[in-house]
JSON list of C-alpha atoms in Angstrom, two decimals:
[
{"chain": "A", "resi": 560, "resn": "LEU", "atom": "CA", "xyz": [6.69, 36.14, -63.68]},
{"chain": "A", "resi": 561, "resn": "LEU", "atom": "CA", "xyz": [3.93, 36.44, -66.21]},
{"chain": "A", "resi": 562, "resn": "SER", "atom": "CA", "xyz": [1.62, 38.06, -63.99]},
{"chain": "A", "resi": 563, "resn": "SER", "atom": "CA", "xyz": [4.81, 40.73, -62.76]},
{"chain": "A", "resi": 564, "resn": "PRO", "atom": "CA", "xyz": [5.51, 40.29, -59.31]},
{"chain": "A", "resi": 565, "resn": "ARG", "atom": "CA", "xyz": [6.49, 43.25, -57.21]},
{"chain": "A", "resi": 566, "resn": "TYR", "atom": "CA", "xyz": [8.48, 40.67, -55.58]},
{"chain": "A", "resi": 567, "resn": "LEU", "atom": "CA", "xyz": [9.90, 37.37, -55.62]},
{"chain": "A", "resi": 568, "resn": "LEU", "atom": "CA", "xyz": [10.49, 34.87, -52.59]},
{"chain": "A", "resi": 569, "resn": "LEU", "atom": "CA", "xyz": [13.00, 31.86, -53.49]},
{"chain": "A", "resi": 570, "resn": "ASP", "atom": "CA", "xyz": [12.91, 29.04, -51.09]},
{"chain": "A", "resi": 571, "resn": "GLU", "atom": "CA", "xyz": [16.43, 26.63, -51.65]},
{"chain": "A", "resi": 572, "resn": "PRO", "atom": "CA", "xyz": [15.81, 27.29, -55.84]},
{"chain": "A", "resi": 573, "resn": "LEU", "atom": "CA", "xyz": [18.81, 25.23, -55.97]},
{"chain": "A", "resi": 574, "resn": "SER", "atom": "CA", "xyz": [18.65, 22.31, -53.46]},
{"chain": "A", "resi": 575, "resn": "ALA", "atom": "CA", "xyz": [17.37, 19.78, -55.25]},
{"chain": "A", "resi": 576, "resn": "LEU", "atom": "CA", "xyz": [19.19, 20.15, -58.56]},
{"chain": "A", "resi": 577, "resn": "ASP", "atom": "CA", "xyz": [22.52, 18.35, -60.72]},
{"chain": "A", "resi": 578, "resn": "SER", "atom": "CA", "xyz": [25.59, 20.30, -60.76]},
{"chain": "A", "resi": 579, "resn": "LYS", "atom": "CA", "xyz": [25.36, 20.76, -64.25]},
{"chain": "A", "resi": 580, "resn": "THR", "atom": "CA", "xyz": [21.25, 22.22, -63.49]},
{"chain": "A", "resi": 581, "resn": "ARG", "atom": "CA", "xyz": [22.32, 24.46, -60.33]},
{"chain": "A", "resi": 582, "resn": "SER", "atom": "CA", "xyz": [24.95, 26.03, -62.90]},
{"chain": "A", "resi": 583, "resn": "GLU", "atom": "CA", "xyz": [22.51, 26.85, -65.25]},
{"chain": "A", "resi": 584, "resn": "VAL", "atom": "CA", "xyz": [19.17, 27.51, -63.34]},
{"chain": "A", "resi": 585, "resn": "GLU", "atom": "CA", "xyz": [22.10, 29.53, -61.23]},
{"chain": "A", "resi": 586, "resn": "GLN", "atom": "CA", "xyz": [22.91, 31.71, -64.26]},
{"chain": "A", "resi": 587, "resn": "LEU", "atom": "CA", "xyz": [19.33, 32.06, -65.10]},
{"chain": "A", "resi": 588, "resn": "ILE", "atom": "CA", "xyz": [17.68, 33.56, -61.84]},
{"chain": "A", "resi": 589, "resn": "LEU", "atom": "CA", "xyz": [21.36, 36.42, -62.30]},
{"chain": "A", "resi": 590, "resn": "ASN", "atom": "CA", "xyz": [20.45, 37.50, -65.76]},
{"chain": "A", "resi": 591, "resn": "LEU", "atom": "CA", "xyz": [16.50, 37.17, -64.83]},
{"chain": "A", "resi": 592, "resn": "LEU", "atom": "CA", "xyz": [17.24, 40.13, -61.94]},
{"chain": "A", "resi": 593, "resn": "ALA", "atom": "CA", "xyz": [20.25, 41.62, -64.07]},
{"chain": "A", "resi": 594, "resn": "LYS", "atom": "CA", "xyz": [17.09, 42.26, -66.69]},
{"chain": "A", "resi": 595, "resn": "LYS", "atom": "CA", "xyz": [14.27, 42.56, -64.23]},
{"chain": "A", "resi": 596, "resn": "PRO", "atom": "CA", "xyz": [15.22, 43.73, -61.03]},
{"chain": "A", "resi": 597, "resn": "LEU", "atom": "CA", "xyz": [12.73, 42.86, -58.21]},
{"chain": "A", "resi": 598, "resn": "PRO", "atom": "CA", "xyz": [13.50, 43.20, -54.57]},
{"chain": "A", "resi": 599, "resn": "THR", "atom": "CA", "xyz": [14.53, 38.94, -53.91]},
{"chain": "A", "resi": 600, "resn": "LEU", "atom": "CA", "xyz": [14.43, 37.45, -50.39]},
{"chain": "A", "resi": 601, "resn": "ILE", "atom": "CA", "xyz": [16.30, 33.89, -51.24]},
{"chain": "A", "resi": 602, "resn": "VAL", "atom": "CA", "xyz": [16.39, 31.11, -48.86]},
{"chain": "A", "resi": 603, "resn": "SER", "atom": "CA", "xyz": [19.19, 28.70, -48.66]},
{"chain": "A", "resi": 604, "resn": "HIS", "atom": "CA", "xyz": [21.04, 26.91, -46.30]},
{"chain": "A", "resi": 605, "resn": "ASP", "atom": "CA", "xyz": [24.44, 26.69, -49.27]},
{"chain": "A", "resi": 606, "resn": "GLU", "atom": "CA", "xyz": [26.68, 30.04, -48.17]},
{"chain": "A", "resi": 607, "resn": "THR", "atom": "CA", "xyz": [28.31, 29.69, -51.54]},
{"chain": "A", "resi": 608, "resn": "GLU", "atom": "CA", "xyz": [24.47, 29.59, -53.55]},
{"chain": "A", "resi": 609, "resn": "ALA", "atom": "CA", "xyz": [23.80, 32.74, -51.09]},
{"chain": "A", "resi": 610, "resn": "LYS", "atom": "CA", "xyz": [26.76, 34.51, -52.09]},
{"chain": "A", "resi": 611, "resn": "THR", "atom": "CA", "xyz": [26.50, 34.00, -55.66]},
{"chain": "A", "resi": 612, "resn": "LEU", "atom": "CA", "xyz": [23.18, 35.14, -55.68]},
{"chain": "A", "resi": 613, "resn": "GLY", "atom": "CA", "xyz": [23.16, 37.71, -53.09]},
{"chain": "A", "resi": 614, "resn": "THR", "atom": "CA", "xyz": [23.85, 40.90, -52.51]},
{"chain": "A", "resi": 615, "resn": "ARG", "atom": "CA", "xyz": [22.65, 41.59, -48.85]},
{"chain": "A", "resi": 616, "resn": "ILE", "atom": "CA", "xyz": [22.75, 38.31, -46.72]},
{"chain": "A", "resi": 617, "resn": "ALA", "atom": "CA", "xyz": [21.68, 37.70, -43.35]},
{"chain": "A", "resi": 618, "resn": "LYS", "atom": "CA", "xyz": [22.39, 34.91, -41.51]},
{"chain": "A", "resi": 619, "resn": "TRP", "atom": "CA", "xyz": [20.32, 33.30, -38.79]},
{"chain": "A", "resi": 620, "resn": "PRO", "atom": "CA", "xyz": [19.70, 33.54, -35.76]},
{"chain": "A", "resi": 621, "resn": "ASP", "atom": "CA", "xyz": [21.67, 37.32, -36.48]},
{"chain": "A", "resi": 622, "resn": "THR", "atom": "CA", "xyz": [18.59, 38.69, -38.69]},
{"chain": "A", "resi": 623, "resn": "ASN", "atom": "CA", "xyz": [19.39, 42.36, -38.25]},
{"chain": "A", "resi": 624, "resn": "ILE", "atom": "CA", "xyz": [20.10, 43.40, -41.40]},
{"chain": "A", "resi": 625, "resn": "GLU", "atom": "CA", "xyz": [21.76, 46.70, -40.26]},
{"chain": "A", "resi": 626, "resn": "LYS", "atom": "CA", "xyz": [24.51, 43.22, -39.27]},
{"chain": "A", "resi": 627, "resn": "SER", "atom": "CA", "xyz": [24.10, 41.95, -42.22]},
{"chain": "A", "resi": 628, "resn": "ARG", "atom": "CA", "xyz": [26.92, 42.47, -45.25]},
{"chain": "A", "resi": 629, "resn": "THR", "atom": "CA", "xyz": [26.66, 43.84, -48.59]},
{"chain": "A", "resi": 630, "resn": "LEU", "atom": "CA", "xyz": [28.81, 41.82, -50.96]},
{"chain": "A", "resi": 631, "resn": "HIS", "atom": "CA", "xyz": [29.96, 43.94, -53.73]},
{"chain": "A", "resi": 632, "resn": "PHE", "atom": "CA", "xyz": [30.91, 42.17, -57.55]}
]
């Protein structure tokens, strides 16, 4: 983030982490995006992770954003 990106792509950012580290990094990502809201695409095979980190979810093969759902927290 030192280069001031206009957007982020996080490909499986939590997949290789143990549960403690996973929770810490998950919170780090949420705090970062709350402080500096950037358009962010998070790729994940974990539906729980997607629901925790995402606000709009598109499931494969139905990637039509109009059919994806918006989560409200």
